[in-house]
């Protein structure tokens, strides 16, 4: 006892437990043999550990402050009695997570449940304009028989006889450094500090059971395949009847018979005869709103007339502004219609004679052919335009 224990740790005599522990951690990080191989540092580490063993124990500290021998004549520093806690050394390096444990003391049986994910198929119109759907989900819910406690009616958890409610047990080994004490979760109570002698028969002590229930989910307008709608607190109930996690509904949009979605735009094609393309015509097309059940007299347009001007060529695109899909953040995309001109394949003799007369009138009996660059769609032209910058 050649040096004062408080001086060894560098703390005043009235320092509280937190200050003593903080000082020891700082010194242990500097002097531990794995960090500092200097023999003098190793010797000082033993002294610092012995000082901490005394000053961190209220009874030993009180005996030392009164002038007694806190080591009980075990040989002073470095002797077998000058053991130190391996847990405290691990605290110094890993901030209190000694030996890989989850912190000291019993852990709660009540924990938050996991999030859940379910996929929902919807029609394109529901994804575009929003809808309300009912879902049947199988998740863990709080056990009604025990209200989540896990114990049968009329019973309750009792203190674990192995760890006496601490939730952890210590294992002591001797080494050249002295006593090494490791702390692990109690194997009897799995770290809870209590056991359930008479578990609930409905949930087997889990505090939760599987159940099918019906939920209502509101799908916002503008969602697309892969969009996830969050339902807070509708996921799995946690162990011990803990608070539930969240439920995520992932949207899958079914293919549409007429329209193909591209972002917030809708694409479709319309085929017209060669004569109609040459002379011009109008074509009636449905709107996406036609797929939504409307109240009588709602005034929602379910179809519209698309004008095909005379001389329209196959592949011509017509963009109808504001007839696409509403965006999640407002606005609405366009409807892009591609006109396909159909050439007749089955002609009777009279029809052939009429076409020959037309070809003669237009001097097209023997066309030489007009070689041109390949036609590009509107998206192809936009891609090329942006690619030039």
XYZ file of C-alpha atoms in Angstrom:
389
model
C 0.000 0.000 0.000
C 2.853 2.316 -0.853
C 0.600 4.597 -2.916
C -2.797 6.027 -2.175
C -5.538 4.266 -4.193
C -7.245 7.544 -5.033
C -3.929 8.891 -6.358
C -3.485 5.770 -8.491
C -6.786 6.483 -10.245
C -6.272 10.253 -10.183
C -9.574 11.041 -8.446
C -10.355 13.000 -5.254
C -11.374 11.120 -2.119
C -14.968 12.322 -2.435
C -15.331 11.109 -6.050
C -18.559 9.248 -6.775
C -18.821 5.836 -8.410
C -19.246 7.218 -11.938
C -16.111 9.371 -11.657
C -14.104 6.393 -10.368
C -15.332 4.162 -13.158
C -14.611 6.831 -15.794
C -11.059 7.295 -14.481
C -10.441 3.538 -14.520
C -11.686 3.180 -18.080
C -9.358 5.935 -19.241
C -6.318 4.357 -17.573
C -7.225 0.830 -18.712
C -7.294 1.976 -22.334
C -3.743 3.289 -21.883
C -2.180 0.540 -19.760
C -3.828 -2.740 -20.759
C -1.173 -5.342 -21.866
C -2.883 -5.759 -25.242
C -2.372 -2.046 -25.877
C 0.853 -1.240 -24.033
C 3.434 -4.109 -23.835
C 5.797 -2.082 -21.602
C 6.457 -4.128 -18.396
C 6.119 -1.000 -16.275
C 2.729 -0.298 -17.862
C 1.627 -3.862 -17.107
C 2.646 -3.500 -13.468
C 0.829 -0.191 -13.184
C -2.209 -1.750 -14.851
C -2.331 -4.348 -12.077
C -2.146 -1.589 -9.447
C -4.833 0.504 -11.156
C -7.078 -2.576 -11.431
C -6.571 -3.371 -7.772
C -7.360 0.226 -6.815
C -10.522 0.128 -8.879
C -11.583 -3.170 -7.330
C -11.450 -1.528 -3.885
C -12.896 1.899 -4.689
C -15.754 0.522 -6.840
C -16.922 -1.716 -3.981
C -18.695 0.356 -1.264
C -17.727 -2.038 1.553
C -14.058 -2.310 0.559
C -13.870 1.451 -0.012
C -15.351 2.130 3.412
C -12.827 -0.250 5.010
C -9.963 1.430 3.149
C -11.124 4.943 4.130
C -11.108 3.817 7.810
C -7.517 2.583 7.474
C -8.291 -1.112 7.139
C -6.771 -3.606 4.689
C -9.252 -3.969 1.837
C -7.343 -6.982 0.438
C -7.644 -8.992 3.612
C -3.906 -9.689 3.824
C -3.856 -11.320 0.409
C -0.514 -9.850 -0.515
C -1.268 -6.372 -1.739
C -1.199 -5.414 -5.408
C -0.881 -8.235 -7.899
C -1.799 -10.984 -5.430
C -4.629 -13.419 -5.850
C -6.823 -11.180 -3.751
C -6.190 -8.241 -6.014
C -8.594 -9.611 -8.599
C -10.274 -7.399 -11.073
C -13.405 -7.769 -13.145
C -12.932 -8.724 -16.789
C -16.302 -7.080 -17.296
C -14.875 -3.743 -16.163
C -11.919 -4.082 -18.543
C -14.297 -4.770 -21.443
C -16.327 -1.777 -20.310
C -13.214 0.363 -20.697
C -12.796 -0.666 -24.342
C -16.356 -1.251 -25.520
C -18.412 1.204 -23.510
C -20.241 -1.118 -21.149
C -21.026 -4.028 -23.519
C -18.905 -6.528 -21.602
C -18.278 -9.915 -23.098
C -20.754 -9.282 -25.922
C -23.717 -9.027 -23.569
C -26.566 -6.618 -24.098
C -25.922 -4.487 -21.032
C -26.224 -5.353 -17.341
C -29.295 -6.335 -15.452
C -32.376 -8.283 -16.525
C -33.838 -7.609 -19.925
C -37.505 -6.928 -20.406
C -39.837 -9.610 -21.711
C -41.782 -6.894 -23.502
C -40.226 -5.921 -26.832
C -41.445 -4.176 -29.956
C -42.700 -6.442 -32.712
C -41.245 -6.772 -36.177
C -42.458 -4.903 -39.228
C -44.465 -6.951 -41.741
C -44.711 -6.788 -45.539
C -47.646 -7.841 -47.714
C -48.137 -7.436 -51.472
C -51.397 -6.193 -52.949
C -52.419 -6.411 -56.616
C -54.531 -3.520 -57.896
C -55.899 -2.414 -61.244
C -54.270 0.439 -63.137
C -57.249 2.724 -62.507
C -57.064 2.125 -58.734
C -53.339 2.885 -58.772
C -53.940 6.038 -60.810
C -56.894 7.543 -58.958
C -56.582 5.913 -55.532
C -58.840 3.403 -53.836
C -59.729 1.837 -50.516
C -59.129 -1.894 -50.188
C -59.656 -4.509 -47.514
C -56.789 -6.856 -46.642
C -56.772 -10.132 -44.761
C -53.453 -10.533 -42.959
C -52.000 -13.223 -40.686
C -49.909 -11.596 -37.956
C -49.071 -12.001 -34.284
C -51.570 -10.295 -31.979
C -51.623 -9.884 -28.204
C -52.878 -12.965 -26.403
C -56.311 -12.199 -24.982
C -56.120 -15.012 -22.413
C -53.141 -13.559 -20.511
C -53.185 -9.964 -21.845
C -49.602 -10.425 -23.037
C -48.066 -11.413 -19.681
C -47.404 -15.000 -20.750
C -48.596 -16.361 -17.395
C -51.735 -18.421 -16.897
C -54.701 -16.832 -15.161
C -54.119 -16.500 -11.432
C -50.335 -16.813 -11.703
C -47.477 -14.454 -12.395
C -43.734 -14.579 -13.173
C -41.447 -15.338 -10.218
C -37.872 -14.314 -9.482
C -35.309 -16.638 -11.052
C -33.628 -18.824 -8.400
C -30.404 -19.084 -10.398
C -29.597 -15.398 -10.879
C -31.891 -14.029 -8.131
C -33.503 -11.607 -10.554
C -30.290 -10.147 -11.998
C -30.746 -11.779 -15.385
C -27.058 -12.711 -15.581
C -24.567 -14.990 -13.913
C -20.834 -14.552 -13.367
C -18.118 -17.067 -14.170
C -14.752 -16.620 -12.409
C -11.415 -17.893 -13.747
C -7.892 -17.324 -12.532
C -5.112 -16.109 -14.817
C -1.692 -14.483 -14.509
C -3.518 -11.160 -14.241
C -5.606 -12.363 -11.329
C -9.290 -13.240 -11.260
C -11.128 -12.833 -14.541
C -14.875 -12.543 -14.136
C -17.133 -12.838 -17.174
C -20.841 -12.135 -17.075
C -23.340 -14.006 -19.263
C -27.149 -14.094 -19.532
C -28.681 -16.496 -17.042
C -29.394 -19.847 -18.744
C -32.379 -20.546 -16.500
C -34.378 -17.410 -17.262
C -32.610 -16.425 -20.535
C -31.671 -13.083 -19.064
C -35.159 -11.979 -18.013
C -34.572 -12.284 -14.251
C -37.904 -14.067 -13.863
C -39.385 -17.383 -14.889
C -42.985 -18.341 -15.667
C -43.800 -21.514 -13.732
C -47.335 -21.751 -15.138
C -47.302 -20.409 -18.713
C -50.468 -19.425 -20.531
C -51.881 -22.359 -22.490
C -53.029 -20.194 -25.374
C -49.663 -18.582 -26.186
C -47.239 -20.955 -24.366
C -45.833 -18.027 -22.414
C -45.079 -15.852 -25.487
C -47.751 -13.279 -24.751
C -48.884 -13.340 -28.400
C -50.701 -15.651 -30.825
C -51.170 -15.847 -34.593
C -54.468 -14.540 -35.901
C -56.111 -13.521 -39.170
C -57.644 -10.078 -39.229
C -59.082 -7.669 -41.785
C -57.533 -4.264 -42.347
C -58.568 -1.328 -44.493
C -55.818 0.311 -46.529
C -56.178 3.595 -48.387
C -54.176 3.588 -51.629
C -53.130 7.131 -52.611
C -53.549 8.294 -56.195
C -50.484 7.907 -58.394
C -48.877 4.817 -56.854
C -46.975 2.398 -59.083
C -45.575 -1.103 -58.853
C -43.102 -1.187 -55.977
C -44.687 1.680 -54.027
C -45.077 0.824 -50.330
C -47.911 2.149 -48.202
C -47.119 2.230 -44.469
C -49.730 1.269 -41.891
C -48.306 2.330 -38.540
C -48.667 -0.099 -35.598
C -50.378 -2.750 -37.739
C -47.475 -5.216 -37.923
C -46.427 -8.035 -35.601
C -47.114 -7.656 -31.880
C -43.842 -8.056 -29.981
C -42.870 -10.745 -27.448
C -44.516 -10.317 -24.082
C -47.399 -8.507 -25.741
C -45.062 -5.648 -26.718
C -46.067 -2.813 -29.054
C -46.618 -3.851 -32.682
C -44.356 -2.950 -35.577
C -45.573 -1.392 -38.808
C -47.225 -3.092 -41.777
C -46.017 -2.195 -45.268
C -48.287 -2.836 -48.250
C -46.314 -3.155 -51.489
C -48.335 -2.321 -54.595
C -48.338 -4.547 -57.691
C -50.218 -3.022 -60.657
C -51.938 -5.485 -63.003
C -51.417 -5.080 -66.788
C -54.191 -3.122 -68.519
C -56.009 -4.325 -71.621
C -55.583 -1.001 -73.444
C -53.019 1.233 -71.783
C -49.354 0.775 -70.913
C -47.970 2.984 -68.169
C -44.663 4.842 -68.570
C -44.088 6.940 -65.467
C -47.061 9.271 -65.292
C -47.850 8.895 -69.018
C -50.186 6.365 -70.616
C -49.397 4.771 -73.976
C -51.726 3.056 -76.410
C -52.019 2.323 -80.138
C -54.968 2.694 -82.488
C -55.209 0.976 -85.870
C -56.988 2.719 -88.781
C -57.492 1.523 -92.381
C -55.310 2.928 -95.110
C -58.244 4.769 -96.653
C -59.207 6.403 -93.353
C -55.620 7.515 -92.782
C -55.499 9.008 -96.247
C -58.845 10.790 -96.029
C -58.843 11.570 -92.309
C -61.250 10.305 -89.668
C -62.099 10.307 -85.979
C -61.665 7.410 -83.572
C -63.443 6.991 -80.230
C -61.026 6.001 -77.436
C -61.827 5.119 -73.809
C -60.356 7.067 -70.924
C -58.828 5.440 -67.869
C -61.717 6.890 -65.852
C -64.005 4.409 -67.659
C -62.579 1.670 -65.414
C -63.720 3.458 -62.257
C -67.262 2.974 -61.030
C -68.932 6.368 -61.313
C -72.126 7.704 -59.811
C -74.891 8.506 -62.244
C -74.567 12.058 -63.480
C -71.026 12.476 -62.178
C -70.000 14.105 -65.445
C -66.734 12.146 -65.651
C -65.628 11.660 -69.246
C -65.313 7.955 -70.037
C -64.407 8.314 -73.744
C -63.254 10.944 -76.206
C -62.825 11.419 -79.962
C -59.326 11.371 -81.393
C -58.966 13.207 -84.658
C -56.836 11.489 -87.323
C -55.903 14.163 -89.886
C -55.824 13.355 -93.620
C -52.548 11.833 -94.754
C -51.628 10.415 -91.370
C -48.668 8.043 -91.618
C -48.227 4.819 -89.688
C -46.346 5.464 -86.435
C -47.684 9.017 -86.074
C -48.019 9.942 -82.383
C -50.675 12.176 -80.871
C -50.182 13.487 -77.322
C -53.291 14.254 -75.280
C -52.245 16.472 -72.396
C -53.579 15.749 -68.908
C -55.120 12.371 -69.748
C -52.419 10.245 -68.132
C -51.843 9.200 -64.524
C -52.024 11.673 -61.622
C -48.708 12.146 -59.823
C -48.180 11.430 -56.135
C -47.130 15.068 -55.698
C -49.721 16.583 -58.006
C -50.066 17.145 -61.719
C -51.044 14.585 -64.303
C -49.239 12.920 -67.187
C -50.264 12.691 -70.851
C -51.912 10.057 -73.027
C -49.728 9.277 -76.035
C -51.552 7.549 -78.900
C -49.595 5.891 -81.718
C -51.546 5.523 -84.991
C -50.944 2.310 -86.949
C -52.067 2.411 -90.589
C -53.324 -0.984 -91.771
C -52.818 -2.008 -95.389
C -55.601 -4.247 -96.768
C -54.510 -7.819 -97.544
C -57.644 -9.397 -99.004
C -59.003 -7.528 -102.028
C -61.585 -8.662 -104.549
C -61.226 -7.873 -108.237
C -63.253 -4.682 -108.052
C -61.177 -3.339 -105.162
C -57.958 -4.157 -106.965
C -59.194 -2.320 -110.064
C -60.013 0.751 -107.979
C -56.545 0.753 -106.407
C -54.881 0.373 -109.811
C -56.897 3.348 -111.059
C -55.756 5.354 -108.021
C -52.140 4.340 -108.616
C -52.435 5.395 -112.284
C -53.972 8.725 -111.316
C -51.083 9.340 -108.891
C -48.423 7.995 -111.301
C -47.488 5.330 -108.774
C -47.671 2.227 -110.959
C -43.929 1.647 -110.662
C -42.677 3.492 -107.517
C -38.890 3.755 -107.246
C -38.885 3.777 -103.446
C -37.830 6.619 -101.155
C -35.058 5.491 -98.797
C -35.159 7.425 -95.469
C -33.657 7.131 -91.977
C -35.450 4.725 -89.674
C -38.478 6.212 -87.961
C -38.012 7.035 -84.262
C -40.696 7.275 -81.657
C -41.220 10.409 -79.649
C -39.280 8.891 -76.749
C -36.438 8.007 -79.102
C -36.297 11.567 -80.420
C -36.300 12.980 -76.887
C -33.514 10.598 -75.888
C -31.408 11.710 -78.849
C -32.072 15.382 -78.124
C -30.937 15.097 -74.497
C -27.973 12.966 -75.548
C -26.569 15.817 -77.644
C -25.923 17.946 -74.520
